[in-house]
Short mmCIF file of C-alpha atoms and ligand atoms in Angstrom, two decimals:
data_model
loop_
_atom_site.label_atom_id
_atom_site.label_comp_id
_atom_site.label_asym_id
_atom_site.label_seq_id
_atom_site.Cartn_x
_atom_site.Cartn_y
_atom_site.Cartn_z
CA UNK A 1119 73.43 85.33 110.71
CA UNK A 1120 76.80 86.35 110.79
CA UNK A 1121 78.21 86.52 114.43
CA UNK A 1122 79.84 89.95 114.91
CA UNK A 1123 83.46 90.07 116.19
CA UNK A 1124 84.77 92.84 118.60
CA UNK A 1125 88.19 94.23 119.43
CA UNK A 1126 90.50 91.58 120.77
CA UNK A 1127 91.25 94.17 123.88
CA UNK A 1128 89.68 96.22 126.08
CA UNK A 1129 90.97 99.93 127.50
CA UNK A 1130 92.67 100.32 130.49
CA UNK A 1131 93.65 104.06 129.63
CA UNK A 1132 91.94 106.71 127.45
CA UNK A 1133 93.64 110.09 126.26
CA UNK A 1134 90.44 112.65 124.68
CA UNK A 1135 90.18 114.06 121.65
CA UNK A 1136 89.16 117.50 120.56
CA UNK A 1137 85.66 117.62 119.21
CA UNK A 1138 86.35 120.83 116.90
CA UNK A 1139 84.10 123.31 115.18
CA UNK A 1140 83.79 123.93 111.52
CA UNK A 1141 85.25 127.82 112.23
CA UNK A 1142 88.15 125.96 114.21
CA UNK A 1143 89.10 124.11 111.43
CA UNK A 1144 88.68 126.72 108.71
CA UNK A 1145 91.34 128.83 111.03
CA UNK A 1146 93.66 125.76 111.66
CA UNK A 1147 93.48 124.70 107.64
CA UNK A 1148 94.64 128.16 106.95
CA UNK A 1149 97.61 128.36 109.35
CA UNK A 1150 98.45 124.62 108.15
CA UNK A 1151 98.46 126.00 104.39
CA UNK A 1152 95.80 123.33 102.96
CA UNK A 1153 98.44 120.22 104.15
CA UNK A 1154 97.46 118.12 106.99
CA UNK A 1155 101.11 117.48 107.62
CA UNK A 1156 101.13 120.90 109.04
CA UNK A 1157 97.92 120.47 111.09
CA UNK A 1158 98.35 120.77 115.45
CA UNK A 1159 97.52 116.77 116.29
CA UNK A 1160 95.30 119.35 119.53
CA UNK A 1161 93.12 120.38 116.32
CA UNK A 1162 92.32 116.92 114.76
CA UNK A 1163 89.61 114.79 115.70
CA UNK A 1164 90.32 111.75 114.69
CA UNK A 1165 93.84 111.35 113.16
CA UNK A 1166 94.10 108.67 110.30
CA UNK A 1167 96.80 110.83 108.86
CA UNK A 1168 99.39 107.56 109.04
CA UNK A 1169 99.67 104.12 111.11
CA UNK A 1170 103.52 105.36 111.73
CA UNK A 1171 104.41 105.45 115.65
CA UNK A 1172 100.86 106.08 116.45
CA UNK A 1173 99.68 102.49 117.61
CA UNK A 1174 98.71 101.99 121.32
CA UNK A 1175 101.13 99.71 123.08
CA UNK A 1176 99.94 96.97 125.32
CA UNK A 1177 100.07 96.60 129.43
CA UNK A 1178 102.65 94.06 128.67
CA UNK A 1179 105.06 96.84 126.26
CA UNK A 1180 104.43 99.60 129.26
CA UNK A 1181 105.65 96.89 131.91
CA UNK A 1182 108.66 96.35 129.91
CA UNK A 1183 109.06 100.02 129.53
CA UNK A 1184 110.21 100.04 133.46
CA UNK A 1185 112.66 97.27 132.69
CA UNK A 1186 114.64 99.65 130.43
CA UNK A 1187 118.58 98.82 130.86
CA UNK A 1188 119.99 102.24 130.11
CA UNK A 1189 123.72 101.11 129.96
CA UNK A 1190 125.67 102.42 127.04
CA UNK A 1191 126.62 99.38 125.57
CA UNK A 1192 125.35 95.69 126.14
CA UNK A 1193 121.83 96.92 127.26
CA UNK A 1194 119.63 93.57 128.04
CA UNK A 1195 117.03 94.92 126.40
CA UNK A 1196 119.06 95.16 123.02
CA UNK A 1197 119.86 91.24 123.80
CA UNK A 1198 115.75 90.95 124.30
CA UNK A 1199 115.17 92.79 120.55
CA UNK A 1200 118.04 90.62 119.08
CA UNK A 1201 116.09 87.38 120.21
CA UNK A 1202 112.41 88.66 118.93
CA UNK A 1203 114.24 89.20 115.78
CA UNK A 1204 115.87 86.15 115.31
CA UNK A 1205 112.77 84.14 116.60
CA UNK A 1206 110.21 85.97 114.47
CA UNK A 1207 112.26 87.49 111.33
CA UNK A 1208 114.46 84.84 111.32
CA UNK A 1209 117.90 87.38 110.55
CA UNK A 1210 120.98 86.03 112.71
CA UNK A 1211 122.57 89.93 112.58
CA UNK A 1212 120.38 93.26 114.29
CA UNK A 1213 120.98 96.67 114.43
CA UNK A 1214 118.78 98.99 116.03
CA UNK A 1215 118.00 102.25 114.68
CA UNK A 1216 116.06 105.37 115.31
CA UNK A 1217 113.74 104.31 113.02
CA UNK A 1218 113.21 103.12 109.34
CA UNK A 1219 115.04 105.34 107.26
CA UNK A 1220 118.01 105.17 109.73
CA UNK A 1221 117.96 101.59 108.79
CA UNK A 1222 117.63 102.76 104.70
CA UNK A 1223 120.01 105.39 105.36
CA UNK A 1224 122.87 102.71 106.30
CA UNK A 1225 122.22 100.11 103.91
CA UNK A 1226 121.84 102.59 100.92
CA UNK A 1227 125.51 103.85 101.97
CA UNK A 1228 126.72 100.37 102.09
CA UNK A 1229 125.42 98.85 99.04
CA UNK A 1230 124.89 101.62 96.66
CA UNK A 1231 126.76 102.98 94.18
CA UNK A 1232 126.85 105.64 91.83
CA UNK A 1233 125.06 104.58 88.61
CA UNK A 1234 123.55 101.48 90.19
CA UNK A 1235 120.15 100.50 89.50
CA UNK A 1236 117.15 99.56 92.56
CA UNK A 1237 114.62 97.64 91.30
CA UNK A 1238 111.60 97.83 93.33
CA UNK A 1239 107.91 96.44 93.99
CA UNK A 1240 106.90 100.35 94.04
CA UNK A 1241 108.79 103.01 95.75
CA UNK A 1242 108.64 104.72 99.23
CA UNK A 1243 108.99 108.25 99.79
CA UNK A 1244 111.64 107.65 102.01
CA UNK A 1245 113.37 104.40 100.60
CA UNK A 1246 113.55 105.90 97.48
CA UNK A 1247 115.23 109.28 98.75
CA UNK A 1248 117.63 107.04 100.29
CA UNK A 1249 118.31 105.45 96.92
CA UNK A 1250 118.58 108.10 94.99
CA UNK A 1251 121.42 110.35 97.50
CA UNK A 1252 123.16 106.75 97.77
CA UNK A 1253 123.50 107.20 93.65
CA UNK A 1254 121.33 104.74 92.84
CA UNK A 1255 118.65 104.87 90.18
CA UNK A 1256 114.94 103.51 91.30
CA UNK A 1257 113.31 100.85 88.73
CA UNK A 1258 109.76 100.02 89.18
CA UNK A 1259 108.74 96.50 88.70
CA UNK A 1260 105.55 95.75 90.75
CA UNK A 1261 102.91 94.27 88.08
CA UNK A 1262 100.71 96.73 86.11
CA UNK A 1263 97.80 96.15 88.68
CA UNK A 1264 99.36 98.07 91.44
CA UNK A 1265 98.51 100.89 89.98
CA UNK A 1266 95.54 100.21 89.06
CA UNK A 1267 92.63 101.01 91.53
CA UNK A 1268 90.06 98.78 90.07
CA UNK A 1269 92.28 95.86 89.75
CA UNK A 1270 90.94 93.39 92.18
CA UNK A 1271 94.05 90.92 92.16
CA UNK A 1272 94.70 89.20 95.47
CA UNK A 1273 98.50 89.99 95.43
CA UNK A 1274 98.60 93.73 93.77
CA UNK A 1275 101.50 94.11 95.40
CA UNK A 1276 104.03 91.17 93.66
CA UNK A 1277 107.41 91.68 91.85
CA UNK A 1278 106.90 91.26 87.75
CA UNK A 1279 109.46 89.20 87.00
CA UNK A 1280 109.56 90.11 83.10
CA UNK A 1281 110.34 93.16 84.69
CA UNK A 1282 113.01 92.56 86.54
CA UNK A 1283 114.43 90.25 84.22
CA UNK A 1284 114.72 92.81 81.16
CA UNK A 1285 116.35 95.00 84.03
CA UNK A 1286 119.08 92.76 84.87
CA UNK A 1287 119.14 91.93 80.71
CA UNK A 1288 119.84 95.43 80.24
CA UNK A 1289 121.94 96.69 83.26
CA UNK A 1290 123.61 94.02 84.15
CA UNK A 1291 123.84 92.24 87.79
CA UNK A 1292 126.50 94.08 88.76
CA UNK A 1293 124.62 97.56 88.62
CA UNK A 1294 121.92 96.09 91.05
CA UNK A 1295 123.28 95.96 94.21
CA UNK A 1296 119.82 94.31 95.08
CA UNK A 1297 115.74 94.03 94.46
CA UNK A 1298 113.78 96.34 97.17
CA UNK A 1299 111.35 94.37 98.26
CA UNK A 1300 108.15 95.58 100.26
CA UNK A 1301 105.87 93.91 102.46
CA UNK A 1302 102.71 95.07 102.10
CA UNK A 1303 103.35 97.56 99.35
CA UNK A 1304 102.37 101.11 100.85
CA UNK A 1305 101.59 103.06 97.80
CA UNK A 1306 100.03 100.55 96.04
CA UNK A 1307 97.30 100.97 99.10
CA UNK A 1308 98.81 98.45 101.46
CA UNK A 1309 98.51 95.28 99.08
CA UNK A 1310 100.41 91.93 99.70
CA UNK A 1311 102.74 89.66 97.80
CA UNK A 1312 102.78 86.56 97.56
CA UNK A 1313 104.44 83.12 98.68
CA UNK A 1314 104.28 82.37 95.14
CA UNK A 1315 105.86 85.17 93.72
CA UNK A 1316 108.34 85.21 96.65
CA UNK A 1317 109.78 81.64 95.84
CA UNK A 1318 110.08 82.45 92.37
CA UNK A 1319 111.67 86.18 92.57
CA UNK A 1320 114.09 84.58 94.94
CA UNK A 1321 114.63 81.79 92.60
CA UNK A 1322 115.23 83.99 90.27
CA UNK A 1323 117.73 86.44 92.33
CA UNK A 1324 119.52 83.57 93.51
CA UNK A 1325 120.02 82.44 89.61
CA UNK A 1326 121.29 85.86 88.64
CA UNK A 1327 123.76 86.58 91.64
CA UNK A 1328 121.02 89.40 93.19
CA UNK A 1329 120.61 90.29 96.80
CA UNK A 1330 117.16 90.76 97.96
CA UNK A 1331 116.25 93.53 100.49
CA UNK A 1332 113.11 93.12 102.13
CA UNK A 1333 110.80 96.22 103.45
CA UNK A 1334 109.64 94.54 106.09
CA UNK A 1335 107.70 97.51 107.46
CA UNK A 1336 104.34 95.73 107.77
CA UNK A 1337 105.30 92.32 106.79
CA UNK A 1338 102.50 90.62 109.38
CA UNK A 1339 99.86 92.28 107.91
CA UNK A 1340 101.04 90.74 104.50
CA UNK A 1341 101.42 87.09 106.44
CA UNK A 1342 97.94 88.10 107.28
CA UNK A 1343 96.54 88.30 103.56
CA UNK A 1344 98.52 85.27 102.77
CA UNK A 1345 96.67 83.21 105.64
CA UNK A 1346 93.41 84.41 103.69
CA UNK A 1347 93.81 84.42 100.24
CA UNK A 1348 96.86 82.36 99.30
CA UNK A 1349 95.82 78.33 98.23
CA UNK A 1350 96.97 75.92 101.14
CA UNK A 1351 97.90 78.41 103.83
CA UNK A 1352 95.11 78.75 105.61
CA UNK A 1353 96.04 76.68 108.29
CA UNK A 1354 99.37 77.90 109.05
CA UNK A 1355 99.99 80.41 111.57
CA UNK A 1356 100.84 84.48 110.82
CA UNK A 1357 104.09 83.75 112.74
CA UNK A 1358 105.25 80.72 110.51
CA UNK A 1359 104.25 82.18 107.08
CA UNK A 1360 106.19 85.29 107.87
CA UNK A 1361 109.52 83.24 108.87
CA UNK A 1362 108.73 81.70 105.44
CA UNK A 1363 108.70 84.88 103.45
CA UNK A 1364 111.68 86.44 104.84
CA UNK A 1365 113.79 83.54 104.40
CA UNK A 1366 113.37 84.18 100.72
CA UNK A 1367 115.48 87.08 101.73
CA UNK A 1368 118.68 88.11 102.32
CA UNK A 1369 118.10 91.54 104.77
CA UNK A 1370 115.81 93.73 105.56
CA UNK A 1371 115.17 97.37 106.98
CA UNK A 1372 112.14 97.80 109.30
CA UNK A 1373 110.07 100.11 110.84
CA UNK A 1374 109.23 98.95 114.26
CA UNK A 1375 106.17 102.20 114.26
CA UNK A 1376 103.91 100.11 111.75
CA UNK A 1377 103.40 96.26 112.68
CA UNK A 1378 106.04 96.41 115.67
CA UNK A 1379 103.50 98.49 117.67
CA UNK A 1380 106.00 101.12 119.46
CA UNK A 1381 106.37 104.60 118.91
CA UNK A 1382 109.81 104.97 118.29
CA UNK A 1383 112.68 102.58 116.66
CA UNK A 1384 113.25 100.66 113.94
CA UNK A 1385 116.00 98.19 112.72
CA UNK A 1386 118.35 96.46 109.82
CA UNK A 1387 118.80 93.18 110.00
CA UNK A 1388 121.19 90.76 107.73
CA UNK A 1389 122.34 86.86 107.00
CA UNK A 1390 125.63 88.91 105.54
CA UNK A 1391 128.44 89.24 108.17
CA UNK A 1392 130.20 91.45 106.47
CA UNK A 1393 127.44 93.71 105.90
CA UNK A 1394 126.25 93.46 109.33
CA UNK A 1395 130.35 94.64 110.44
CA UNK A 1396 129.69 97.65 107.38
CA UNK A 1397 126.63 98.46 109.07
CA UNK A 1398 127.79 98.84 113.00
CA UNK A 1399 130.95 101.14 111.34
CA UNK A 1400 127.39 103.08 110.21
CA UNK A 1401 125.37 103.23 112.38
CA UNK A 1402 128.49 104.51 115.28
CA UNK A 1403 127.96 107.68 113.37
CA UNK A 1404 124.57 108.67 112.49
CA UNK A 1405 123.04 106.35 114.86
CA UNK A 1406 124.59 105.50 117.99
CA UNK A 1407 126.05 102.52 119.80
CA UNK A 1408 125.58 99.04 117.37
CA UNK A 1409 123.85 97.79 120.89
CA UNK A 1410 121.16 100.99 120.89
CA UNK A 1411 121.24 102.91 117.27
CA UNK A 1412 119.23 106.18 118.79
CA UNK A 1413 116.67 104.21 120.77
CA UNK A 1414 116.59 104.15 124.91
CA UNK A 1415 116.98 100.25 126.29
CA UNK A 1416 112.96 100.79 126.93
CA UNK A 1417 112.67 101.18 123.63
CA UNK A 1418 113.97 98.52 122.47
CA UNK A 1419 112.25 96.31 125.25
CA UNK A 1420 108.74 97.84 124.20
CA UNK A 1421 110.04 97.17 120.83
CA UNK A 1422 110.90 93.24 121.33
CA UNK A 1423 107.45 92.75 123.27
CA UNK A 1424 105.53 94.18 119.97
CA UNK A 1425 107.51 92.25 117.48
CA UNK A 1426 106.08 88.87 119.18
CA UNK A 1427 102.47 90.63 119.77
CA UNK A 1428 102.51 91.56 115.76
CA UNK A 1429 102.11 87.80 115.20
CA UNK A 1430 99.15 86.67 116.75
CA UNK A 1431 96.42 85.63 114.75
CA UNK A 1432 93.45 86.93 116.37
CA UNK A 1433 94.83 90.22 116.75
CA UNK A 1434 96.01 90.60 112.93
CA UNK A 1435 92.27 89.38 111.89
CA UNK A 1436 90.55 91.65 113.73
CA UNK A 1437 93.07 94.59 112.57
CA UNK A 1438 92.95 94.12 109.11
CA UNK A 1439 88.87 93.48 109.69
CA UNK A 1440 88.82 96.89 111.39
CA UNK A 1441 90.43 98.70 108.06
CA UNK A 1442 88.29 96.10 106.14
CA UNK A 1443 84.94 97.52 108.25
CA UNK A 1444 85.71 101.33 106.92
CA UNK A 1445 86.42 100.38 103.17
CA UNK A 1446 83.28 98.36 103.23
CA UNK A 1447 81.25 101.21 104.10
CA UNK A 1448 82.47 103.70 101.53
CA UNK A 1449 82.26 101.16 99.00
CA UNK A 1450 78.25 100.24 99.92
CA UNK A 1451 77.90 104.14 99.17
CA UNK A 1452 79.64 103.84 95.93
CA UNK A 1453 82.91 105.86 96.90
CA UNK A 1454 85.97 105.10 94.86
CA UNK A 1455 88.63 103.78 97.12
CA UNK A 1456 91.53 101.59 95.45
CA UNK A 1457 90.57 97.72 96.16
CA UNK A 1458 90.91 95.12 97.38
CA UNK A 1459 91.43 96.95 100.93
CA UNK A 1460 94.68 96.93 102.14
CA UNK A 1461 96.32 95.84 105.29
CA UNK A 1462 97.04 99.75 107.19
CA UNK A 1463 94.59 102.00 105.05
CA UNK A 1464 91.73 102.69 102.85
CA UNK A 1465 92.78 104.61 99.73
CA UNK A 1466 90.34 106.84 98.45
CA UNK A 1467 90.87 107.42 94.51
CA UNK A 1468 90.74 110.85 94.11
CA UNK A 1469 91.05 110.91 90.16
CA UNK A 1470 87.69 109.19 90.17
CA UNK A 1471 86.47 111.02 93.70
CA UNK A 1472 87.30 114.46 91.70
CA UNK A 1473 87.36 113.90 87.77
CA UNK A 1474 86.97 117.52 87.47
CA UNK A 1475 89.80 118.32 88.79
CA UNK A 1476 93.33 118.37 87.21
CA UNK A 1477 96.11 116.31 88.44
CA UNK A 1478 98.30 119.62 88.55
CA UNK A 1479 95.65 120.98 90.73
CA UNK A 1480 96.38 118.03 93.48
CA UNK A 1481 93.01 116.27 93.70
CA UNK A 1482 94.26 114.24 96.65
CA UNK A 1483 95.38 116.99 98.37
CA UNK A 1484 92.94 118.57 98.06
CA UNK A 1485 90.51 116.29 99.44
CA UNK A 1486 92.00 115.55 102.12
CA UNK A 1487 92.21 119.46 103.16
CA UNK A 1488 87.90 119.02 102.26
CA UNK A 1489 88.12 115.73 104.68
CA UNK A 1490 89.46 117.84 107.28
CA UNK A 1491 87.60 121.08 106.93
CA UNK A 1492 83.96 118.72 106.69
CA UNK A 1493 84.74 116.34 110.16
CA UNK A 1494 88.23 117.41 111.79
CA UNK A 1495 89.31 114.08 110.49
CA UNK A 1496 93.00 113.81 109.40
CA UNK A 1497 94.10 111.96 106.16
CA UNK A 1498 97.07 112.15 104.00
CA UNK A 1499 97.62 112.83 100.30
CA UNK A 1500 100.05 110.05 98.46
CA UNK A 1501 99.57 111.42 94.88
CA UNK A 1502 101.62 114.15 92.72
CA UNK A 1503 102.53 116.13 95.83
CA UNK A 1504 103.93 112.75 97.71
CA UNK A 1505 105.44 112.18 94.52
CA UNK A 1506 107.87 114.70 93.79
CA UNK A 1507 109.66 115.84 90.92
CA UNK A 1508 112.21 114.18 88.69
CA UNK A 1509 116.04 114.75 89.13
CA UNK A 1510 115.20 117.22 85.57
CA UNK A 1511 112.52 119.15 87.90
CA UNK A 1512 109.52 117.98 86.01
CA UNK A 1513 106.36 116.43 88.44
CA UNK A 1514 106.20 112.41 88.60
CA UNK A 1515 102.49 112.76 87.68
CA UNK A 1516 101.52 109.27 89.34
CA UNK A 1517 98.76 107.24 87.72
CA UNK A 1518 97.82 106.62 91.69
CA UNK A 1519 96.17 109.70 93.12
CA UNK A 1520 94.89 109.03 96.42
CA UNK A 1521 93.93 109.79 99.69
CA UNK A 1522 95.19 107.27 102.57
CA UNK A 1523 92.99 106.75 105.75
CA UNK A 1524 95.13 105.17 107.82
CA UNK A 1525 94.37 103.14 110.49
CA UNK A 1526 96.66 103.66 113.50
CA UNK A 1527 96.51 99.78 115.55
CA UNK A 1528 94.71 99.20 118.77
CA UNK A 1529 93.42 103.28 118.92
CA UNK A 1530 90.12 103.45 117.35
CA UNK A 1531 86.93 102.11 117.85
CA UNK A 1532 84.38 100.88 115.02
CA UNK A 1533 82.25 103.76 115.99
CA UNK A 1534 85.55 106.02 115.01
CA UNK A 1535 85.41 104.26 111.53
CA UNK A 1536 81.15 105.02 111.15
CA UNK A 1537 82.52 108.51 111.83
CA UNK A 1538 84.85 108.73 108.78
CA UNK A 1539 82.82 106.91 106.46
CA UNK A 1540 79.90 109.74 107.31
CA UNK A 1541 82.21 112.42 106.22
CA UNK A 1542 83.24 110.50 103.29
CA UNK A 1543 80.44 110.11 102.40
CA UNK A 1544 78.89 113.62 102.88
CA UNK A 1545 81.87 115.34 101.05
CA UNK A 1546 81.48 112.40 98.00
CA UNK A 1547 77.70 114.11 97.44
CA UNK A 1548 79.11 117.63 97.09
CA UNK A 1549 82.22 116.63 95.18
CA UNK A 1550 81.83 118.77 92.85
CA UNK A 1551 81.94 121.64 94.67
CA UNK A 1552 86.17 120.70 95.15
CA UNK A 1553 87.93 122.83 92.35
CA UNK A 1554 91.58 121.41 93.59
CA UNK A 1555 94.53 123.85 94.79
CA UNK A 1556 97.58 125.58 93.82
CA UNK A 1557 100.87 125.47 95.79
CA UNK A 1558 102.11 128.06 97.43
CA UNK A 1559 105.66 126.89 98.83
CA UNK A 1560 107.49 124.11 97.55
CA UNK A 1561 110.65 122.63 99.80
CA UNK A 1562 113.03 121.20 97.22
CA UNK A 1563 113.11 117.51 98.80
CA UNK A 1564 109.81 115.36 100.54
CA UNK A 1565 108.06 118.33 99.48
CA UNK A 1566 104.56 116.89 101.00
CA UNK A 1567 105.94 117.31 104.47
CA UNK A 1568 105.85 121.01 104.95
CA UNK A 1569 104.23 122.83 100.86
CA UNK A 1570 101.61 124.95 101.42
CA UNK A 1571 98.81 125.59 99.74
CA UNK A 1572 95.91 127.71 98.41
CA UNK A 1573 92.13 126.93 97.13
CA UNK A 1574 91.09 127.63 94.07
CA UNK A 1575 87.41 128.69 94.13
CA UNK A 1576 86.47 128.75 97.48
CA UNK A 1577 86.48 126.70 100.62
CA UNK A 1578 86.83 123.57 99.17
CA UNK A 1579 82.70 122.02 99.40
CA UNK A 1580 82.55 122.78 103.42
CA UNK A 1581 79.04 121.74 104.39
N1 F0G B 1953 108.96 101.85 104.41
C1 F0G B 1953 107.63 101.95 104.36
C2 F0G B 1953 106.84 101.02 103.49
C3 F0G B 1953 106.99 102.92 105.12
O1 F0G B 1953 105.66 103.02 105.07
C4 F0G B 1953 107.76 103.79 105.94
C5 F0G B 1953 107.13 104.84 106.71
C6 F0G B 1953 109.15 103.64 105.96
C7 F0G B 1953 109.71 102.64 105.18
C8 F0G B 1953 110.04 104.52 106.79
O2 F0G B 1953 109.93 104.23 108.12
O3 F0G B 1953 108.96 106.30 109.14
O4 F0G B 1953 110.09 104.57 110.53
O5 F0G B 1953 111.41 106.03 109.03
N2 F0G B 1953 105.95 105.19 106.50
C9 F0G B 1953 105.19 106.19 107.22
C10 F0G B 1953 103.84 106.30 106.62
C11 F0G B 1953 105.87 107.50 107.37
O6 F0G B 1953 103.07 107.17 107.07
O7 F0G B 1953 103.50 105.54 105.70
P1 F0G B 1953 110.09 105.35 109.27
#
């Protein structure tokens, strides 16, 4: 018999949820236009809509909370981050920001320029945006499998070298001011690289003069899947693979809400002096102080505490088991979700969830919107509304049309997860009872933040 593993913590505060009505969400889906984006977190049950600043920190983050150094410059809790960093990234230059894409922000300005090229193992909303108003042009060159569902490779998310290769053939090096490089992939349902593919890309970037930029957003939880699936690393810890994979590259921008475990803050970190020196010129002015970038010393202290609690082995096996636990589920019932399961999320595939239902009818939005109106629970569309339109105005159309359950870390319980897969389940036997939606408003950029929406044909399958 298999022995049955629980949470690798127990709860020393709770916070309640709402349990809502099925006439309280029909009201709140109608004043949030159809997007859960635009959803009151008072009106959601249980909130998978992302695992972005919404991870519970530990006794040991809130102690270090009180020890915040609040001095303009010099903070000691900026000298604490800049030590996690170097210990557990392995980057000898740091610079806090607010978050993320203040760390995408400054490196896009730096390194960009007008008419360059970014290749990248799949793009982020926000990297991407970044990219693009730097001047650059985004090049795709994850392999075909990321973006395919059913594809059950181990490493979905790794860099096709052919790909990059004909790139830099038909660019030139000079137009690529470097290779994006994302740990886990995101939109590709959370999926890992690989060592493997690592060594060689670097090899390969190294040969050709190219800088490699890592998205090291929730690079533990791809040390994790490495540990598991990769040949010969199985007995090496989370904390020394990782050191291993970023030394294969040359910076990185981070968001300290995803594997970090804080609510707040992110960072850039370099081995380039010089583009460490371009970077605190930056950061002065969009950011703040080199020794802060927009985050309070506590910040940065609860940050440093969650960098080295990211690592730990028990803790990342029982997290990615916990997102592991829902997917299982859903797939025992014969729901589509995009496999193998990734490290934050369960993607449901809502081209195969909703056949019937056009792309330019926004199947994933759609369902999620049904998700919500069924249980109260919060998901998020990453299809054709995530994906935008084209500089020319015409919709990306992804071949990925999904709905992310996202797992925030340390929040739920198992019993949360029996709770989703019931509703996925329920709303997967009335499916066809979805007829998709039409858009109502469209903001011109990150439209998926704040478009609204209609139904088409009725209340979208509420039980
Ligand atoms: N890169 C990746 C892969 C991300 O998933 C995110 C954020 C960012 C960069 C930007 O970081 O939010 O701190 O500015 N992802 C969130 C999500 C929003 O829900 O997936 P940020």
């Amino acid at each position: 018999m298999q022995r049955r593993q629980a949470e690798p913590y127990k709860i020393k505060v709770v916070e309640p949820i709402a349990v809502t009505t099925p006439q309280h969400r029909r009201t709140a889906s109608v004043e949030a236009g159809f997007n859960t984006f635009l959803l009151r977190s008072q009106d959601v049950y249980i909130d998978l809509l992302t695992d972005s600043g919404t991870s519970a920190m530990s006794d040991n983050q809130w102690a270090g909370m009180m020890l915040g150094d609040e001095a303009y410059a010099g903070s000691r809790n900026f000298y604490a981050l800049q030590e996690a960093v170097q210990d557990i990234y392995g980057y000898p230059h740091v610079i806090p920001t607010h978050q993320g894409r203040g760390a995408e922000h400054i490196i896009s300005q730096i390194l960009i320029r007008q008419g360059d090229y970014v290749p990248g193992n799949m793009y982020f909303t926000t990297t991407r945006a970044h990219q693009e108003r730097a001047g650059g042009t985004f090049v795709d060159v994850v392999i075909p499998e990321a973006h395919d569902p059913r594809s059950g490779h181990p490493f979905k998310g790794n860099v096709d070298l052919g790909k990059l290769r004909e790139l830099v053939d038909r660019v030139g090096a000079d137009r690529i001011p470097y290779l994006s490089l994302a740990v886990t992939v995101n939109m590709a349902g959370g999926q890992p690289v690989s060592l493997e593919n690592m060594r060689q890309v670097s090899a390969f970037c190294r040969e050709r003069g190219l800088r490699i930029i890592c998205d090291a957003t929730r690079c533990a939880e791809n040390a994790y899947f490495i540990k598991e699936r990769e040949p010969g690393q199985a007995d090496r810890s989370c904390r020394d693979i990782l050191k291993e994979m970023l030394s294969y590259t040359d910076g990185c921008t981070m968001s300290g809400k995803k594997d970090p475990l804080v609510n707040i803050g992110g960072f850039l970190a370099t081995r380039e002096f010089d583009v460490y020196q371009k970077a605190t010129q930056l950061v002065v002015l969009f950011e703040g102080m080199p020794s802060y970038g927009g985050l309070a010393g506590r910040d940065m202290e609860a940050m440093a505490r969650g960098i080295r609690e990211m690592v730990d082995d028990d803790y990342l096996a029982w997290r990615i088991g916990q997102v592991r636990y829902l997917g299982g589920q859903l797939q025992e019932a014969g729901v589509p979700i995009v496999e193998p399961v990734g490290g934050h999320a369960v993607y449901l595939d809502a081209r195969s969830f909703l056949p019937h239902v056009e792309q330019a009818r926004y199947p994933a939005q759609a369902l999620a919107a049904a998700l919500y109106l069924d249980s109260g629970v919060r998901a998020m569309e990453r299809g054709n509304v995530s994906a935008g339109r084209r500089p020319d105005g015409t919709e990306y159309f992804p071949r990925l049309e999904m709905v992310r359950l996202t797992i925030p870390r340390r929040v739920y319980t198992d019993r949360h997860m029996d709770v989703v897969a019931d509703s996925v389940v329920a709303l997967y036997r009335r499916r066809e009872r979805i007829q998709g939606l039409t858009m109502v408003y469209e903001p011109p950029a990150l439209r998926f933040f704040t478009a609204r929406f209609e139904p088409i044909g009725g209340m979208l399958a509420e039980g």
